Short mmCIF file of C-alpha atoms and ligand atoms in Angstrom, two decimals:
data_model
loop_
_atom_site.label_atom_id
_atom_site.label_comp_id
_atom_site.label_asym_id
_atom_site.label_seq_id
_atom_site.Cartn_x
_atom_site.Cartn_y
_atom_site.Cartn_z
CA MET U 1 182.69 188.41 102.54
CA PRO U 2 180.31 191.38 102.17
CA ALA U 3 181.53 194.61 100.64
CA LEU U 4 182.53 197.47 102.91
CA SER U 5 179.73 199.85 103.67
CA PHE U 6 180.74 202.71 101.39
CA ASP U 7 179.17 202.94 97.96
CA GLY U 8 180.73 202.79 94.52
CA ALA U 9 182.73 200.12 92.78
CA LEU U 10 185.90 198.73 94.23
CA ALA U 11 188.55 198.85 91.58
CA VAL U 12 190.42 195.62 91.92
CA PRO U 13 188.10 193.94 89.41
CA GLY U 14 186.44 190.80 90.66
CA LEU U 15 187.88 191.00 94.15
CA SER U 16 186.02 191.61 97.40
CA VAL U 17 187.46 194.01 99.96
CA ALA U 18 189.06 191.14 101.83
CA ASP U 19 190.63 189.79 98.66
CA GLY U 20 191.58 193.26 97.47
CA LEU U 21 193.36 194.27 100.61
CA CYS U 22 194.63 190.87 101.73
CA GLN U 23 195.49 189.26 98.38
CA ALA U 24 196.16 192.18 96.04
CA GLY U 25 197.34 194.38 98.93
CA TRP U 26 195.38 197.40 97.73
CA LEU U 27 192.01 198.71 96.61
CA MET U 28 190.50 202.01 95.60
CA GLN U 29 187.09 203.62 95.51
CA ASP U 30 185.61 206.71 93.90
CA HIS U 31 183.03 208.98 95.60
CA PHE U 32 184.35 207.86 98.97
CA LEU U 33 182.87 210.91 100.74
CA PRO U 34 179.90 213.16 99.89
CA SER U 35 181.15 215.64 97.29
CA ASP U 36 180.35 218.70 99.46
CA LEU U 37 182.64 217.31 102.16
CA THR U 38 185.44 216.58 99.68
CA ALA U 39 185.17 220.19 98.43
CA GLN U 40 185.31 221.59 101.98
CA LEU U 41 188.39 219.52 102.75
CA ALA U 42 190.08 220.75 99.55
CA ALA U 43 189.38 224.36 100.52
CA GLU U 44 190.72 223.75 104.03
CA CYS U 45 193.88 222.14 102.65
CA VAL U 46 194.58 225.20 100.45
CA GLN U 47 193.79 227.51 103.37
CA SER U 48 196.26 225.64 105.54
CA MET U 49 198.98 226.33 102.97
CA LEU U 50 198.00 229.99 102.53
CA SER U 51 198.02 230.62 106.27
CA GLY U 52 201.48 229.12 106.64
CA ASN U 53 200.43 226.09 108.66
CA MET U 54 201.97 223.55 106.34
CA LYS U 55 205.55 222.41 106.78
CA GLY U 56 207.88 220.54 104.48
CA ALA U 57 207.40 216.84 105.21
CA GLY U 58 210.34 214.94 106.62
CA VAL U 59 211.56 211.40 106.10
CA GLY U 60 211.59 208.91 109.00
CA SER U 61 209.77 208.81 112.32
CA GLY U 62 210.61 210.27 115.70
CA HIS U 63 210.81 213.89 116.77
CA ALA U 64 213.05 215.24 114.03
CA PRO U 65 212.24 213.72 110.65
CA LEU U 66 214.78 214.97 108.10
CA LEU U 67 213.76 217.21 105.23
CA GLN U 68 214.94 215.39 102.10
CA PRO U 69 213.47 217.07 99.03
CA GLU U 70 215.21 214.59 96.73
CA ILE U 71 213.03 211.89 98.37
CA ARG U 72 209.77 213.74 99.12
CA GLY U 73 208.61 217.26 98.35
CA ASP U 74 205.16 217.53 99.88
CA ASN U 75 204.02 219.99 102.54
CA ILE U 76 201.85 218.66 105.35
CA GLU U 77 199.71 219.63 108.32
CA TRP U 78 198.56 216.95 110.78
CA LEU U 79 194.81 216.80 111.47
CA GLU U 80 193.41 216.98 114.95
CA ALA U 81 189.83 216.40 116.06
CA GLY U 82 187.99 219.67 116.59
CA ARG U 83 189.92 221.78 114.08
CA SER U 84 186.88 222.12 111.81
CA ASN U 85 183.49 220.67 111.07
CA ALA U 86 184.75 219.17 107.80
CA CYS U 87 187.70 217.44 109.46
CA ASP U 88 185.49 216.05 112.19
CA ARG U 89 183.12 214.65 109.56
CA TYR U 90 186.11 213.14 107.74
CA LEU U 91 187.39 211.57 110.98
CA GLU U 92 183.94 210.10 111.66
CA HIS U 93 184.02 208.38 108.27
CA MET U 94 187.48 207.02 109.03
CA GLU U 95 186.33 205.74 112.41
CA ALA U 96 183.48 203.87 110.71
CA LEU U 97 185.98 202.47 108.22
CA ARG U 98 188.29 201.37 111.05
CA GLN U 99 185.46 199.47 112.70
CA THR U 100 184.46 197.87 109.41
CA LEU U 101 188.01 196.73 108.68
CA ASN U 102 188.29 195.23 112.16
CA ARG U 103 184.94 193.48 111.86
CA GLU U 104 185.52 192.12 108.34
CA LEU U 105 189.25 191.47 108.39
CA PHE U 106 190.15 191.14 112.09
CA LEU U 107 192.95 193.63 111.63
CA GLY U 108 192.93 194.91 115.22
CA LEU U 109 193.34 198.53 114.18
CA ASP U 110 193.39 200.79 117.24
CA GLU U 111 193.94 204.35 116.06
CA TYR U 112 194.16 206.65 113.07
CA GLU U 113 196.56 209.47 112.23
CA SER U 114 196.31 211.68 109.16
CA HIS U 115 197.58 214.86 107.54
CA PHE U 116 196.74 217.23 104.74
CA ALA U 117 199.35 217.06 102.00
CA LEU U 118 200.05 219.57 99.27
CA TYR U 119 202.48 218.82 96.44
CA ALA U 120 203.48 221.95 94.53
CA PRO U 121 204.16 221.58 90.80
CA GLY U 122 207.34 219.51 90.35
CA ALA U 123 207.03 217.71 93.70
CA PHE U 124 207.10 213.92 94.07
CA TYR U 125 207.64 211.20 96.69
CA ARG U 126 210.07 208.44 95.75
CA ALA U 127 209.20 204.76 96.20
CA HIS U 128 208.82 203.79 99.85
CA LEU U 129 206.92 201.73 102.41
CA ASP U 130 204.79 203.49 105.04
CA ARG U 131 206.20 201.49 107.90
CA PHE U 132 209.27 202.70 109.74
CA ARG U 133 212.08 200.41 110.79
CA ASP U 134 211.68 201.53 114.41
CA ASP U 135 207.86 201.70 114.37
CA ASP U 136 205.83 198.95 112.74
CA LYS U 137 202.42 200.06 114.03
CA ARG U 138 201.16 201.51 110.73
CA THR U 139 199.06 198.77 109.17
CA VAL U 140 196.67 200.18 106.57
CA SER U 141 197.37 203.35 104.56
CA VAL U 142 194.46 205.39 103.19
CA VAL U 143 194.82 208.35 100.85
CA LEU U 144 191.88 210.58 99.92
CA TYR U 145 192.35 212.86 96.91
CA LEU U 146 190.93 216.37 96.69
CA ASN U 147 191.63 217.54 93.10
CA ASP U 148 188.85 218.34 90.64
CA ASP U 149 189.35 217.68 86.93
CA TRP U 150 192.65 215.84 87.14
CA LEU U 151 193.96 215.01 83.64
CA PRO U 152 196.55 212.37 82.64
CA GLY U 153 198.92 215.15 81.55
CA HIS U 154 199.00 216.47 85.12
CA GLY U 155 201.07 213.46 86.24
CA GLY U 156 201.08 213.06 90.02
CA ALA U 157 199.69 209.52 90.05
CA LEU U 158 200.05 207.28 93.06
CA ARG U 159 202.06 204.37 91.61
CA LEU U 160 201.69 201.07 93.45
CA HIS U 161 204.28 198.32 92.97
CA PRO U 162 202.50 195.08 93.89
CA GLN U 163 204.75 192.03 93.92
CA ASP U 164 204.82 189.91 90.75
CA VAL U 165 202.27 192.00 88.80
CA PRO U 166 202.52 195.23 86.78
CA VAL U 167 202.50 198.59 88.54
CA VAL U 168 199.14 200.31 89.15
CA ASP U 169 198.77 204.08 88.60
CA ILE U 170 195.97 205.87 90.46
CA ALA U 171 195.18 209.46 89.44
CA PRO U 172 194.53 211.80 92.41
CA GLN U 173 191.00 212.71 91.34
CA ALA U 174 188.70 214.38 93.90
CA GLY U 175 186.69 211.88 95.94
CA ARG U 176 188.92 208.93 95.13
CA MET U 177 190.28 206.84 98.00
CA ALA U 178 193.22 204.45 97.71
CA MET U 179 193.93 201.94 100.47
CA PHE U 180 196.88 199.55 100.79
CA LEU U 181 198.91 197.57 103.32
CA SER U 182 201.41 199.97 104.87
CA GLY U 183 204.18 197.48 105.50
CA GLU U 184 204.07 195.60 102.23
CA MET U 185 203.05 197.82 99.34
CA LEU U 186 205.93 199.72 97.78
CA HIS U 187 204.51 202.95 96.36
CA GLU U 188 205.46 206.41 95.11
CA VAL U 189 203.96 209.69 94.00
CA LEU U 190 205.04 210.52 90.44
CA PRO U 191 206.11 214.12 89.76
CA THR U 192 203.06 216.35 89.54
CA ALA U 193 202.61 219.13 87.02
CA ARG U 194 199.77 220.72 88.99
CA GLN U 195 199.19 221.50 92.66
CA ARG U 196 198.09 218.18 94.18
CA LEU U 197 195.97 218.02 97.36
CA SER U 198 195.21 214.99 99.51
CA ILE U 199 194.72 213.65 103.01
CA ALA U 200 197.05 210.74 103.79
CA GLY U 201 196.28 208.61 106.83
CA TRP U 202 197.28 205.45 108.62
CA PHE U 203 195.37 202.98 110.74
CA ARG U 204 197.70 201.77 113.45
CA ARG U 205 197.90 198.97 115.94
CA ARG U 206 198.78 200.21 119.39
CA ALA U 207 201.27 197.43 120.05
C1 OGA F 1 202.48 209.14 101.79
C2 OGA F 1 202.09 208.69 100.42
C3 OGA F 1 200.60 208.81 98.53
C4 OGA F 1 199.75 209.78 97.77
O1 OGA F 1 202.11 210.27 102.17
O2 OGA F 1 203.15 208.37 102.49
O3 OGA F 1 202.63 207.72 99.98
O4 OGA F 1 199.19 209.37 96.74
N1 OGA F 1 201.13 209.35 99.74
O5 OGA F 1 199.65 210.94 98.17
MN1 MN F 2 203.45 206.51 101.54
#
């Protein structure tokens, strides 16, 4: 099984992409996008907050997800094609990734949805799966981090809870991408001490 076509080391040591995603249930990669693009996306995420376009994220699917700050405290804005050059470039990369995953892993991924997320200091997201009880179309979760110079003391790690092995903590360092199976990987965002920016997205099957 050849590696996916983005550069840099995959961080489930010794595992190919297929083994990482299908056996371990997760993988991550640094320098996922060109650094100028990561910086533009970070600036756009902050701008979205400053211009009041971000909303408190709800819990659950459907038209009226409930705000539940004791479960998740991030603010989000959904991305749409055409909103900016940087977002369109990001979406092109994700489309290439979708095609690669389908070619290599036969996942049958049909579409992609994603949002900017901003966690203010103190915010967190308790352990959860990314698949809703009434909507099992989310198949692969992908989070891209946008924070320069993240230090261990800043907290805010993505903590994965793979079955039968120790937890994995992934710091939200700029350019780093984490990918995992939406319906199987229990995960959480640990409380952050610093503003934490990301784009979270999901490859979905249509039916
Ligand atoms: C999510 C999520 C993880 C992260 O938005 O569903 O789990 O590291 N995000 O931001
Ligand atoms: Mn999640």
